[in-house]
Amino acid sequence: MRLISPNFADLEKPNLEIKTFPDGDSYVRVPGIEKFSGQEVTLFHRLYPNQNSSLIEALFILKTLKKIKCTVTLVAPYLPYSRQDKIFLEGETESAKIVCNFLAESGVDELVTFDCHFLKKEGAKKYGRLKITNISLANTLVEKAKEKFGSSEFLTISPDQGAAYMASNSMKKKRGNYETGVNAYREVKELNFDFDVSGKSILIIDDMVSTGGTMIKAIENVKKNGAKKVGCAATHGFFLNDSLQKLRSMCEFVFVSNSIQSPVSQVNIMDHLGGYL
Ligand code: R5P
């Protein structure tokens, strides 16, 4: 059985009530709750934007479903706090793990998410106490970019080590004219003489664009090295401040999925959730 949060209304018809009281408290109601008793429930609830209140809403829904003994799969396309998975300074919190444990302890039996920042590969994985199924949109992003570049051959690169798996995965499996072998990807910061972008079309692919800083640097770098055309794609697009406008002015195209809604959401996550619909 499915429960759809109002924050998924752009993709499915909601059947959960969520409101915010004037003082900021959250209100959650599961109409017709008796029919969910003891059932396997797939809950579609975004945890971004408004990550803190969305997590509290998730807690209320999950605890309510657990009270009636449901098994719950949570589909949350972007996992907030996933970039805070390491401790750099004494006393810092391991926020990614704390959030995952919070979800597990609140009643998530399985989390389904997309290109989770700290996992760096597709598939099932336990992180802290949470069972996560991570779906990668890398191949779909590359296929879409192929349409946009038209007939021109292009190379796919990632701007850093974290998203290198997205560039390499999409290359390994494909047999298109854009494939030039296992060396067809590089981290932008490692662009050097053995990887010549000059005169070439380049797709820069990443798990997310937040302030746009990483992508902007990457575009500048490949352009400085003589790239002919540059496009950029990511799974999650926050596009904080005026980053979307900047990126659009710098390259041929920019697109992301609708894990977070944006004016350039062109890949539909629902097409990748077959088993959960
Ligand atoms: C970093 O490891 C991520 O893969 C992204 O490259 C990064 O988080 C994007 O953030 P921003 O858009 O703020 O540079």
mmCIF file of C-alpha atoms in Angstrom, residues 1 33-39 68-70:
data_model
loop_
_atom_site.group_PDB
_atom_site.id
_atom_site.type_symbol
_atom_site.label_atom_id
_atom_site.label_comp_id
_atom_site.label_asym_id
_atom_site.label_seq_id
_atom_site.Cartn_x
_atom_site.Cartn_y
_atom_site.Cartn_z
ATOM 1 C CA MET A 1 0.000 0.000 0.000
ATOM 2 C CA ILE A 33 -5.520 4.589 9.001
ATOM 3 C CA GLU A 34 -7.289 1.334 9.904
ATOM 4 C CA LYS A 35 -6.781 -0.075 6.394
ATOM 5 C CA PHE A 36 -2.993 0.199 6.767
ATOM 6 C CA SER A 37 -2.935 -1.928 9.914
ATOM 7 C CA GLY A 38 -0.245 -4.646 9.666
ATOM 8 C CA GLN A 39 0.437 -3.860 6.002
ATOM 9 C CA ILE A 68 -0.281 -0.346 13.903
ATOM 10 C CA LYS A 69 2.548 -2.763 13.005
ATOM 11 C CA CYS A 70 3.291 -1.715 9.432
#
